[in-house]
mmCIF file of C-alpha atoms and ligand atoms in Angstrom:
data_model
loop_
_atom_site.group_PDB
_atom_site.id
_atom_site.type_symbol
_atom_site.label_atom_id
_atom_site.label_comp_id
_atom_site.label_asym_id
_atom_site.label_seq_id
_atom_site.Cartn_x
_atom_site.Cartn_y
_atom_site.Cartn_z
ATOM 1 C CA UNK S 1 -36.040 -64.126 -103.225
ATOM 2 C CA UNK S 2 -36.301 -67.180 -101.478
ATOM 3 C CA UNK S 3 -39.574 -68.967 -99.690
ATOM 4 C CA UNK S 4 -40.602 -67.776 -96.170
ATOM 5 C CA UNK S 5 -39.715 -70.741 -94.885
ATOM 6 C CA UNK S 6 -35.959 -70.667 -95.922
ATOM 7 C CA UNK S 7 -35.804 -67.085 -94.269
ATOM 8 C CA UNK S 8 -37.270 -67.843 -90.835
ATOM 9 C CA UNK S 9 -34.230 -70.357 -90.554
ATOM 10 C CA UNK S 10 -31.286 -68.546 -92.357
ATOM 11 C CA UNK S 11 -32.672 -64.190 -92.213
ATOM 12 C CA UNK S 12 -30.134 -64.031 -89.883
ATOM 13 C CA UNK S 13 -27.328 -66.286 -91.319
ATOM 14 C CA UNK S 14 -23.795 -65.724 -90.441
ATOM 15 C CA UNK S 15 -21.772 -68.651 -91.566
ATOM 16 C CA UNK S 16 -18.064 -67.193 -90.283
ATOM 17 C CA UNK S 17 -15.824 -69.845 -88.709
ATOM 18 C CA UNK S 18 -17.225 -70.466 -84.775
ATOM 19 C CA UNK S 19 -20.166 -68.324 -85.442
ATOM 20 C CA UNK S 20 -22.928 -69.853 -83.433
ATOM 21 C CA UNK S 21 -26.232 -71.695 -84.762
ATOM 22 C CA UNK S 22 -28.500 -69.708 -82.305
ATOM 23 C CA UNK S 23 -27.709 -66.706 -81.044
ATOM 24 C CA UNK S 24 -26.443 -66.076 -78.401
ATOM 25 C CA UNK S 25 -28.331 -64.364 -75.130
ATOM 26 C CA UNK S 26 -26.560 -60.763 -74.541
ATOM 27 C CA UNK S 27 -27.672 -59.944 -70.496
ATOM 28 C CA UNK S 28 -25.552 -57.441 -70.586
ATOM 29 C CA UNK S 29 -27.238 -54.262 -69.656
ATOM 30 C CA UNK S 30 -24.231 -51.837 -70.476
ATOM 31 C CA UNK S 31 -21.520 -52.442 -73.307
ATOM 32 C CA UNK S 32 -17.792 -51.424 -73.737
ATOM 33 C CA UNK S 33 -17.802 -47.976 -75.026
ATOM 34 C CA UNK S 34 -15.981 -44.456 -75.098
ATOM 35 C CA UNK S 35 -16.177 -41.528 -77.744
ATOM 36 C CA UNK S 36 -19.262 -41.565 -80.432
ATOM 37 C CA UNK S 37 -22.131 -43.577 -78.866
ATOM 38 C CA UNK S 38 -23.858 -44.487 -82.044
ATOM 39 C CA UNK S 39 -21.335 -46.674 -83.042
ATOM 40 C CA UNK S 40 -22.016 -49.230 -81.441
ATOM 41 C CA UNK S 41 -23.721 -51.172 -78.302
ATOM 42 C CA UNK S 42 -23.757 -48.839 -75.392
ATOM 43 C CA UNK S 43 -26.538 -49.276 -72.876
ATOM 44 C CA UNK S 44 -29.522 -52.188 -73.023
ATOM 45 C CA UNK S 45 -32.315 -49.441 -73.721
ATOM 46 C CA UNK S 46 -31.051 -48.265 -76.620
ATOM 47 C CA UNK S 47 -30.049 -51.813 -78.705
ATOM 48 C CA UNK S 48 -29.180 -55.818 -77.987
ATOM 49 C CA UNK S 49 -27.414 -58.078 -80.274
ATOM 50 C CA UNK S 50 -29.953 -60.710 -79.139
ATOM 51 C CA UNK S 51 -33.208 -58.832 -80.089
ATOM 52 C CA UNK S 52 -31.280 -57.733 -83.476
ATOM 53 C CA UNK S 53 -31.254 -61.338 -84.245
ATOM 54 C CA UNK S 54 -35.009 -61.213 -83.488
ATOM 55 C CA UNK S 55 -35.438 -58.512 -85.468
ATOM 56 C CA UNK S 56 -33.455 -59.467 -88.632
ATOM 57 C CA UNK S 57 -35.120 -62.586 -88.955
ATOM 58 C CA UNK S 58 -38.958 -60.957 -88.738
ATOM 59 C CA UNK S 59 -37.458 -58.282 -91.361
ATOM 60 C CA UNK S 60 -36.413 -60.798 -93.550
ATOM 61 C CA UNK S 61 -39.937 -62.403 -93.774
ATOM 62 C CA UNK S 62 -41.348 -59.069 -95.155
ATOM 63 C CA UNK S 63 -38.311 -57.346 -96.671
ATOM 64 C CA UNK S 64 -38.513 -54.661 -93.852
ATOM 65 C CA UNK S 65 -37.109 -53.279 -90.693
ATOM 66 C CA UNK S 66 -38.409 -55.050 -87.811
ATOM 67 C CA UNK S 67 -38.446 -53.642 -84.315
ATOM 68 C CA UNK S 68 -39.495 -55.669 -81.405
ATOM 69 C CA UNK S 69 -41.044 -54.178 -78.121
ATOM 70 C CA UNK S 70 -42.066 -55.925 -74.732
ATOM 71 C CA UNK S 71 -45.627 -56.452 -76.157
ATOM 72 C CA UNK S 72 -47.843 -56.362 -78.676
ATOM 73 C CA UNK S 73 -49.353 -53.870 -76.844
ATOM 74 C CA UNK S 74 -46.279 -52.024 -76.139
ATOM 75 C CA UNK S 75 -45.536 -52.564 -80.041
ATOM 76 C CA UNK S 76 -49.452 -50.835 -80.637
ATOM 77 C CA UNK S 77 -48.984 -48.237 -78.232
ATOM 78 C CA UNK S 78 -45.069 -46.833 -80.014
ATOM 79 C CA UNK S 79 -46.490 -47.147 -83.414
ATOM 80 C CA UNK S 80 -49.548 -44.897 -82.159
ATOM 81 C CA UNK S 81 -46.786 -42.437 -80.699
ATOM 82 C CA UNK S 82 -44.765 -42.237 -83.617
ATOM 83 C CA UNK S 83 -47.938 -41.766 -86.061
ATOM 84 C CA UNK S 84 -49.785 -39.075 -83.867
ATOM 85 C CA UNK S 85 -46.311 -36.623 -84.480
ATOM 86 C CA UNK S 86 -48.470 -36.116 -87.537
ATOM 87 C CA UNK S 87 -51.939 -37.479 -87.022
ATOM 88 C CA UNK S 88 -54.667 -36.546 -84.318
ATOM 89 C CA UNK S 89 -57.411 -38.892 -85.815
ATOM 90 C CA UNK S 90 -57.365 -42.761 -85.758
ATOM 91 C CA UNK S 91 -60.137 -45.101 -87.072
ATOM 92 C CA UNK S 92 -60.598 -48.843 -85.901
ATOM 93 C CA UNK S 93 -62.710 -51.306 -86.598
ATOM 94 C CA UNK S 94 -65.629 -51.763 -83.768
ATOM 95 C CA UNK S 95 -64.370 -55.763 -83.162
ATOM 96 C CA UNK S 96 -60.524 -54.866 -83.222
ATOM 97 C CA UNK S 97 -58.725 -56.780 -80.227
ATOM 98 C CA UNK S 98 -60.409 -55.594 -76.875
ATOM 99 C CA UNK S 99 -57.770 -54.410 -75.184
ATOM 100 C CA UNK S 100 -56.411 -52.317 -78.364
ATOM 101 C CA UNK S 101 -59.730 -50.128 -78.147
ATOM 102 C CA UNK S 102 -59.579 -49.720 -74.580
ATOM 103 C CA UNK S 103 -56.323 -48.232 -74.850
ATOM 104 C CA UNK S 104 -57.592 -46.443 -77.877
ATOM 105 C CA UNK S 105 -60.417 -44.993 -76.002
ATOM 106 C CA UNK S 106 -57.545 -43.513 -72.678
ATOM 107 C CA UNK S 107 -55.449 -42.206 -75.365
ATOM 108 C CA UNK S 108 -58.983 -39.531 -75.704
ATOM 109 C CA UNK S 109 -56.578 -37.010 -75.289
ATOM 110 C CA UNK S 110 -54.251 -37.499 -78.076
ATOM 111 C CA UNK S 111 -56.457 -39.304 -80.859
ATOM 112 C CA UNK S 112 -59.888 -38.441 -81.689
ATOM 113 C CA UNK S 113 -60.773 -41.800 -81.681
ATOM 114 C CA UNK S 114 -64.022 -43.390 -83.793
ATOM 115 C CA UNK S 115 -64.613 -47.475 -83.744
ATOM 116 C CA UNK S 116 -66.505 -48.224 -86.615
ATOM 117 C CA UNK S 117 -68.560 -50.976 -88.868
ATOM 118 C CA UNK S 118 -65.440 -52.373 -90.821
ATOM 119 C CA UNK S 119 -68.323 -54.450 -93.168
ATOM 120 C CA UNK S 120 -69.642 -51.081 -94.271
ATOM 121 C CA UNK S 121 -67.148 -49.765 -96.450
ATOM 122 C CA UNK S 122 -68.862 -46.548 -97.637
ATOM 123 C CA UNK S 123 -68.768 -45.652 -93.651
ATOM 124 C CA UNK S 124 -64.600 -46.722 -93.607
ATOM 125 C CA UNK S 125 -64.481 -44.109 -96.675
ATOM 126 C CA UNK S 126 -66.160 -41.341 -95.443
ATOM 127 C CA UNK S 127 -64.494 -41.198 -92.113
ATOM 128 C CA UNK S 128 -60.876 -41.264 -93.960
ATOM 129 C CA UNK S 129 -62.385 -38.042 -95.479
ATOM 130 C CA UNK S 130 -64.142 -36.175 -93.050
ATOM 131 C CA UNK S 131 -60.176 -35.414 -91.721
ATOM 132 C CA UNK S 132 -56.437 -36.615 -92.033
ATOM 133 C CA UNK S 133 -56.639 -40.307 -90.326
ATOM 134 C CA UNK S 134 -54.771 -43.412 -88.868
ATOM 135 C CA UNK S 135 -56.912 -46.568 -90.212
ATOM 136 C CA UNK S 136 -56.147 -49.140 -88.300
ATOM 137 C CA UNK S 137 -56.831 -52.345 -89.501
ATOM 138 C CA UNK S 138 -57.001 -56.301 -87.922
ATOM 139 C CA UNK S 139 -57.717 -58.610 -90.245
ATOM 140 C CA UNK S 140 -58.917 -61.608 -89.190
ATOM 141 C CA UNK S 141 -60.084 -59.525 -86.061
ATOM 142 C CA UNK S 142 -60.104 -61.823 -82.832
ATOM 143 C CA UNK S 143 -62.451 -62.917 -81.665
ATOM 144 C CA UNK S 144 -64.439 -63.111 -84.010
ATOM 145 C CA UNK S 145 -62.639 -63.833 -87.271
ATOM 146 C CA UNK S 146 -63.857 -61.210 -89.858
ATOM 147 C CA UNK S 147 -62.206 -60.446 -92.808
ATOM 148 C CA UNK S 148 -61.480 -57.177 -94.157
ATOM 149 C CA UNK S 149 -60.443 -56.476 -97.440
ATOM 150 C CA UNK S 150 -56.550 -55.165 -97.734
ATOM 151 C CA UNK S 151 -56.508 -54.227 -101.083
ATOM 152 C CA UNK S 152 -60.020 -52.445 -100.843
ATOM 153 C CA UNK S 153 -59.121 -50.275 -97.758
ATOM 154 C CA UNK S 154 -55.283 -49.534 -99.115
ATOM 155 C CA UNK S 155 -57.353 -47.854 -102.139
ATOM 156 C CA UNK S 156 -59.479 -45.705 -99.751
ATOM 157 C CA UNK S 157 -56.632 -45.122 -97.459
ATOM 158 C CA UNK S 158 -54.167 -43.978 -100.533
ATOM 159 C CA UNK S 159 -56.843 -41.645 -101.907
ATOM 160 C CA UNK S 160 -57.542 -40.224 -98.257
ATOM 161 C CA UNK S 161 -53.828 -39.957 -97.440
ATOM 162 C CA UNK S 162 -54.529 -41.475 -95.020
ATOM 163 C CA UNK S 163 -51.402 -44.534 -93.412
ATOM 164 C CA UNK S 164 -53.406 -48.019 -92.750
ATOM 165 C CA UNK S 165 -51.725 -50.299 -89.989
ATOM 166 C CA UNK S 166 -52.684 -54.075 -89.863
ATOM 167 C CA UNK S 167 -52.752 -55.853 -87.050
ATOM 168 C CA UNK S 168 -51.142 -58.992 -88.253
ATOM 169 C CA UNK S 169 -51.398 -60.789 -84.818
ATOM 170 C CA UNK S 170 -53.614 -63.820 -85.905
ATOM 171 C CA UNK S 171 -52.595 -64.606 -89.331
ATOM 172 C CA UNK S 172 -48.830 -63.929 -89.043
ATOM 173 C CA UNK S 173 -46.546 -62.861 -91.782
ATOM 174 C CA UNK S 174 -46.677 -66.627 -93.036
ATOM 175 C CA UNK S 175 -50.178 -66.762 -94.136
ATOM 176 C CA UNK S 176 -50.801 -62.075 -94.632
ATOM 177 C CA UNK S 177 -48.479 -59.542 -96.039
ATOM 178 C CA UNK S 178 -49.967 -56.464 -95.371
ATOM 179 C CA UNK S 179 -47.122 -54.623 -96.733
ATOM 180 C CA UNK S 180 -47.696 -55.730 -99.944
ATOM 181 C CA UNK S 181 -50.899 -54.964 -99.948
ATOM 182 C CA UNK S 182 -50.610 -51.460 -99.484
ATOM 183 C CA UNK S 183 -50.245 -50.815 -95.436
ATOM 184 C CA UNK S 184 -47.045 -48.859 -93.944
ATOM 185 C CA UNK S 185 -46.624 -51.357 -90.944
ATOM 186 C CA UNK S 186 -47.778 -54.426 -89.671
ATOM 187 C CA UNK S 187 -48.474 -54.712 -86.002
ATOM 188 C CA UNK S 188 -47.783 -57.976 -84.069
ATOM 189 C CA UNK S 189 -48.233 -59.204 -80.711
ATOM 190 C CA UNK S 190 -45.723 -61.852 -80.672
ATOM 191 C CA UNK S 191 -46.597 -63.349 -77.945
ATOM 192 C CA UNK S 192 -49.613 -65.508 -80.313
ATOM 193 C CA UNK S 193 -48.843 -67.756 -83.262
ATOM 194 C CA UNK S 194 -45.351 -65.836 -84.464
ATOM 195 C CA UNK S 195 -43.796 -67.644 -81.242
ATOM 196 C CA UNK S 196 -46.325 -70.012 -80.552
ATOM 197 C CA UNK S 197 -44.870 -72.356 -77.245
ATOM 198 C CA UNK S 198 -46.759 -69.749 -74.917
ATOM 199 C CA UNK S 199 -44.214 -69.051 -73.634
ATOM 200 C CA UNK S 200 -43.228 -65.215 -73.889
ATOM 201 C CA UNK S 201 -44.669 -62.451 -73.733
ATOM 202 C CA UNK S 202 -43.167 -60.032 -76.397
ATOM 203 C CA UNK S 203 -44.547 -57.669 -79.648
ATOM 204 C CA UNK S 204 -43.669 -55.934 -82.918
ATOM 205 C CA UNK S 205 -43.835 -53.316 -85.893
ATOM 206 C CA UNK S 206 -42.872 -54.290 -89.115
ATOM 207 C CA UNK S 207 -42.341 -51.561 -91.941
ATOM 208 C CA UNK S 208 -40.706 -50.629 -94.901
ATOM 209 C CA UNK S 209 -40.019 -47.067 -94.263
ATOM 210 C CA UNK S 210 -36.951 -46.350 -92.606
ATOM 211 C CA UNK S 211 -38.344 -42.921 -91.513
ATOM 212 C CA UNK S 212 -40.996 -44.573 -89.397
ATOM 213 C CA UNK S 213 -38.719 -47.252 -88.486
ATOM 214 C CA UNK S 214 -36.438 -44.653 -87.200
ATOM 215 C CA UNK S 215 -39.272 -42.382 -85.637
ATOM 216 C CA UNK S 216 -40.328 -45.944 -83.508
ATOM 217 C CA UNK S 217 -36.893 -46.709 -82.306
ATOM 218 C CA UNK S 218 -36.554 -42.722 -80.811
ATOM 219 C CA UNK S 219 -40.040 -43.475 -79.315
ATOM 220 C CA UNK S 220 -38.870 -47.387 -77.674
ATOM 221 C CA UNK S 221 -35.648 -46.098 -76.780
ATOM 222 C CA UNK S 222 -37.883 -43.026 -75.072
ATOM 223 C CA UNK S 223 -40.885 -45.009 -73.887
ATOM 224 C CA UNK S 224 -37.964 -48.191 -72.416
ATOM 225 C CA UNK S 225 -40.906 -50.467 -73.905
ATOM 226 C CA UNK S 226 -38.497 -52.936 -74.496
ATOM 227 C CA UNK S 227 -37.741 -56.955 -75.043
ATOM 228 C CA UNK S 228 -35.718 -58.977 -72.495
ATOM 229 C CA UNK S 229 -32.679 -60.507 -73.904
ATOM 230 C CA UNK S 230 -33.806 -63.969 -72.893
ATOM 231 C CA UNK S 231 -37.361 -63.256 -74.121
ATOM 232 C CA UNK S 232 -36.044 -62.597 -77.346
ATOM 233 C CA UNK S 233 -34.247 -65.643 -77.956
ATOM 234 C CA UNK S 234 -37.583 -67.639 -76.739
ATOM 235 C CA UNK S 235 -39.112 -65.641 -79.599
ATOM 236 C CA UNK S 236 -37.160 -66.372 -82.167
ATOM 237 C CA UNK S 237 -36.200 -70.001 -81.217
ATOM 238 C CA UNK S 238 -40.221 -70.213 -81.827
ATOM 239 C CA UNK S 239 -40.122 -68.288 -84.766
ATOM 240 C CA UNK S 240 -37.996 -71.587 -86.768
ATOM 241 C CA UNK S 241 -40.617 -73.484 -86.503
ATOM 242 C CA UNK S 242 -43.659 -70.839 -87.431
ATOM 243 C CA UNK S 243 -44.282 -72.123 -91.196
ATOM 244 C CA UNK S 244 -44.159 -75.425 -90.333
ATOM 245 C CA UNK S 245 -46.677 -75.184 -87.188
ATOM 246 C CA UNK S 246 -48.978 -72.670 -88.942
ATOM 247 C CA UNK S 247 -49.886 -75.116 -91.587
ATOM 248 C CA UNK S 248 -50.623 -78.003 -89.861
ATOM 249 C CA UNK S 249 -52.546 -75.779 -87.412
ATOM 250 C CA UNK S 250 -54.598 -74.127 -90.438
ATOM 251 C CA UNK S 251 -54.721 -78.058 -91.926
ATOM 252 C CA UNK S 252 -56.501 -79.234 -88.611
ATOM 253 C CA UNK S 253 -58.260 -75.598 -87.797
ATOM 254 C CA UNK S 254 -60.136 -76.312 -91.067
ATOM 255 C CA UNK S 255 -61.224 -79.647 -90.465
ATOM 256 C CA UNK S 256 -62.357 -78.468 -87.157
ATOM 257 C CA UNK S 257 -64.210 -75.756 -88.426
ATOM 258 C CA UNK S 258 -66.538 -77.882 -90.959
ATOM 259 C CA UNK S 259 -66.738 -80.302 -87.477
ATOM 260 C CA UNK S 260 -68.144 -77.572 -85.291
ATOM 261 C CA UNK S 261 -70.084 -75.692 -88.285
ATOM 262 C CA UNK S 262 -71.927 -79.472 -88.570
ATOM 263 C CA UNK S 263 -72.046 -80.177 -85.016
ATOM 264 C CA UNK S 264 -76.175 -79.854 -83.796
ATOM 265 C CA UNK S 265 -75.006 -78.028 -80.771
ATOM 266 C CA UNK S 266 -73.379 -75.314 -82.801
ATOM 267 C CA UNK S 267 -75.035 -72.495 -83.680
ATOM 268 C CA UNK S 268 -72.690 -70.891 -86.232
ATOM 269 C CA UNK S 269 -69.081 -71.348 -86.386
ATOM 270 C CA UNK S 270 -66.153 -67.983 -87.454
ATOM 271 C CA UNK S 271 -63.348 -69.410 -89.446
ATOM 272 C CA UNK S 272 -61.997 -67.445 -92.088
ATOM 273 C CA UNK S 273 -61.576 -70.564 -94.664
ATOM 274 C CA UNK S 274 -65.806 -70.938 -94.054
ATOM 275 C CA UNK S 275 -68.542 -69.464 -94.900
ATOM 276 C CA UNK S 276 -69.143 -65.654 -96.405
ATOM 277 C CA UNK S 277 -65.224 -64.592 -95.805
ATOM 278 C CA UNK S 278 -63.898 -67.889 -97.228
ATOM 279 C CA UNK S 279 -63.677 -66.286 -101.238
ATOM 280 C CA UNK S 280 -62.114 -62.892 -99.848
ATOM 281 C CA UNK S 281 -59.727 -64.584 -97.421
ATOM 282 C CA UNK S 282 -58.659 -66.860 -100.521
ATOM 283 C CA UNK S 283 -57.302 -63.453 -102.024
ATOM 284 C CA UNK S 284 -55.294 -62.437 -99.053
ATOM 285 C CA UNK S 285 -54.636 -65.333 -97.119
ATOM 286 C CA UNK S 286 -51.911 -67.953 -99.069
ATOM 287 C CA UNK S 287 -50.932 -71.415 -97.291
ATOM 288 C CA UNK S 288 -53.986 -71.441 -94.369
ATOM 289 C CA UNK S 289 -56.190 -69.766 -92.453
ATOM 290 C CA UNK S 290 -54.646 -70.135 -89.023
ATOM 291 C CA UNK S 291 -55.146 -71.615 -85.763
ATOM 292 C CA UNK S 292 -57.889 -69.385 -84.593
ATOM 293 C CA UNK S 293 -61.518 -70.366 -84.520
ATOM 294 C CA UNK S 294 -64.862 -69.046 -82.040
ATOM 295 C CA UNK S 295 -67.983 -70.595 -82.285
ATOM 296 C CA UNK S 296 -71.694 -69.927 -80.808
ATOM 297 C CA UNK S 297 -72.733 -72.262 -78.908
ATOM 298 C CA UNK S 298 -76.234 -73.605 -78.758
ATOM 299 C CA UNK S 299 -77.213 -72.806 -74.937
ATOM 300 C CA UNK S 300 -76.166 -70.619 -72.353
ATOM 301 C CA UNK S 301 -73.159 -69.229 -70.748
ATOM 302 C CA UNK S 302 -72.676 -72.060 -68.033
ATOM 303 C CA UNK S 303 -73.559 -74.579 -70.827
ATOM 304 C CA UNK S 304 -70.266 -73.262 -72.421
ATOM 305 C CA UNK S 305 -68.564 -72.918 -69.274
ATOM 306 C CA UNK S 306 -69.451 -76.485 -68.914
ATOM 307 C CA UNK S 307 -68.279 -77.472 -72.497
ATOM 308 C CA UNK S 308 -64.592 -75.453 -71.287
ATOM 309 C CA UNK S 309 -63.761 -77.548 -68.286
ATOM 310 C CA UNK S 310 -65.293 -81.039 -70.074
ATOM 311 C CA UNK S 311 -61.992 -81.382 -72.714
ATOM 312 C CA UNK S 312 -59.510 -83.406 -71.751
ATOM 313 C CA UNK S 313 -57.131 -82.335 -74.064
ATOM 314 C CA UNK S 314 -58.117 -78.668 -74.910
ATOM 315 C CA UNK S 315 -56.708 -76.472 -72.249
ATOM 316 C CA UNK S 316 -59.210 -73.612 -70.592
ATOM 317 C CA UNK S 317 -57.063 -70.545 -71.443
ATOM 318 C CA UNK S 318 -57.041 -67.200 -72.986
ATOM 319 C CA UNK S 319 -54.254 -66.309 -76.276
ATOM 320 C CA UNK S 320 -53.690 -68.366 -78.880
ATOM 321 C CA UNK S 321 -51.281 -70.023 -81.407
ATOM 322 C CA UNK S 322 -49.910 -71.653 -79.527
ATOM 323 C CA UNK S 323 -48.973 -75.863 -79.805
ATOM 324 C CA UNK S 324 -51.370 -76.861 -77.818
ATOM 325 C CA UNK S 325 -55.006 -76.634 -78.608
ATOM 326 C CA UNK S 326 -57.059 -74.188 -75.941
ATOM 327 C CA UNK S 327 -60.412 -72.477 -75.510
ATOM 328 C CA UNK S 328 -62.330 -70.168 -73.345
ATOM 329 C CA UNK S 329 -65.650 -68.769 -73.483
ATOM 330 C CA UNK S 330 -64.901 -65.020 -74.634
ATOM 331 C CA UNK S 331 -67.142 -63.013 -73.014
ATOM 332 C CA UNK S 332 -65.875 -64.014 -69.360
ATOM 333 C CA UNK S 333 -63.997 -60.815 -69.933
ATOM 334 C CA UNK S 334 -66.129 -57.927 -69.079
ATOM 335 C CA UNK S 335 -64.777 -55.782 -71.094
ATOM 336 C CA UNK S 336 -64.896 -58.545 -74.319
ATOM 337 C CA UNK S 337 -68.276 -56.895 -76.357
ATOM 338 C CA UNK S 338 -68.121 -57.922 -79.251
ATOM 339 C CA UNK S 339 -68.287 -61.995 -78.603
ATOM 340 C CA UNK S 340 -72.050 -63.177 -77.320
ATOM 341 C CA UNK S 341 -72.432 -65.162 -73.867
ATOM 342 C CA UNK S 342 -71.797 -68.354 -75.464
ATOM 343 C CA UNK S 343 -69.573 -67.768 -78.118
ATOM 344 C CA UNK S 344 -66.256 -70.022 -77.569
ATOM 345 C CA UNK S 345 -63.018 -69.048 -79.089
ATOM 346 C CA UNK S 346 -60.783 -71.756 -79.960
ATOM 347 C CA UNK S 347 -57.272 -71.873 -80.829
ATOM 348 C CA UNK S 348 -56.344 -74.998 -82.605
ATOM 349 C CA UNK S 349 -52.481 -76.802 -81.930
ATOM 350 C CA UNK S 350 -50.606 -79.244 -83.505
ATOM 351 C CA UNK S 351 -52.002 -81.863 -81.883
ATOM 352 C CA UNK S 352 -53.925 -84.991 -83.751
ATOM 353 C CA UNK S 353 -57.471 -83.900 -85.601
ATOM 354 C CA UNK S 354 -58.753 -87.394 -85.117
ATOM 355 C CA UNK S 355 -57.678 -86.792 -81.284
ATOM 356 C CA UNK S 356 -59.305 -83.037 -81.151
ATOM 357 C CA UNK S 357 -62.422 -84.114 -82.918
ATOM 358 C CA UNK S 358 -63.000 -86.829 -80.164
ATOM 359 C CA UNK S 359 -62.297 -84.133 -77.300
ATOM 360 C CA UNK S 360 -64.021 -81.946 -78.730
ATOM 361 C CA UNK S 361 -67.240 -84.582 -79.438
ATOM 362 C CA UNK S 362 -66.995 -85.201 -75.529
ATOM 363 C CA UNK S 363 -66.601 -82.181 -74.384
ATOM 364 C CA UNK S 364 -69.786 -80.939 -76.097
ATOM 365 C CA UNK S 365 -71.847 -83.258 -74.790
ATOM 366 C CA UNK S 366 -71.295 -82.003 -71.422
ATOM 367 C CA UNK S 367 -73.610 -79.042 -72.849
ATOM 368 C CA UNK S 368 -76.687 -80.935 -72.418
ATOM 369 C CA UNK S 369 -78.846 -82.695 -74.285
HETATM 370 C C1 PLP E 401 -52.989 -60.700 -77.793
HETATM 371 C C2 PLP E 401 -53.560 -59.312 -79.074
HETATM 372 C C3 PLP E 401 -52.727 -57.908 -79.254
HETATM 373 C C4 PLP E 401 -51.895 -57.943 -77.551
HETATM 374 O O1 PLP E 401 -50.614 -58.250 -77.645
HETATM 375 P P1 PLP E 401 -50.246 -58.343 -76.424
HETATM 376 O O2 PLP E 401 -48.951 -59.323 -76.368
HETATM 377 O O3 PLP E 401 -51.014 -59.955 -75.449
HETATM 378 O O4 PLP E 401 -49.597 -57.343 -75.559
HETATM 379 C C5 PLP E 401 -53.075 -57.243 -80.049
HETATM 380 N N1 PLP E 401 -54.222 -57.724 -81.348
HETATM 381 C C6 PLP E 401 -54.665 -58.480 -81.166
HETATM 382 C C7 PLP E 401 -54.725 -59.522 -82.337
HETATM 383 C C8 PLP E 401 -53.990 -60.060 -80.199
HETATM 384 O O5 PLP E 401 -54.821 -60.998 -80.218
#
């Protein structure tokens, strides 16, 4: 099997004469068809050649089926719908991506939701044994960058007969392979690092189970949570350079994390590559620890807001994984309950580290003496 950096370039190759190098954007909602409608493209809610080029490439990265959805949350919703055919109980980390927890809470008539502290593995084990349950894992988590053991959680899930699904958005398939570590499905917001250019909102589920893939396809067609062909094309264009981008971002993010950890105005830094999570992260991530880190400013919420407004390069904005560095005070979102008042989440782009360090130094001065 070739390297992932080769597969993202060649995963959807067609060497026949006259075939275009980039997948064409097929903007048609309707396709010519008569007779058996399952034989080719018929209608744009059930299939489109541009999504399929993206799916083929995403799938080739993990030797699996990939299904693309209109957003990361749409992908999660469809995955939960597919799993709800068998399971009525859902276990999530209490620091999972906040909109995902808000969604799960609203699905209370569909699932009994348990939000647990995943650092307490005995508690996760006990919850899994209580009743048939979906084990939803996110690692590293957004925005606390906690690292949970895929191997140990997979063993607990297997012993309890629970399907493990992993939100792999922060690491991406370039750094971490949940399907090789016992997950039945990996979930992605492609909006973040995977597409990497902050120009598209999309999601995906990747699975090696033929049955789950077929169910997801049915649910997607019924919910209509499909990708637009132009968005799929942009995501595929971004995906081609994912391994390059994430290697550079990981290297710079590690240097930024070390710089911040030594800074007098910073209380602590969360980054999978340093501190207490580093040993575990090294066993299940390879090629780097990703672009995302968070740190707590030694100061108030106002101080943190001033720091964020004082950068000249790092863009004050939400989201992460783009080519451009960005940051936000995470608790400005009322429903973001995992972040303290002065926690800043920083996404490192592909800029030069020295320029970013100077920008960080300048901005941190704005916190006051
Ligand atoms: C952003 C994000 C999502 C949701 O994805 P959207 O594309 O915004 O719908 C899910 N999980 C994680 C970890 C995220 O960061």
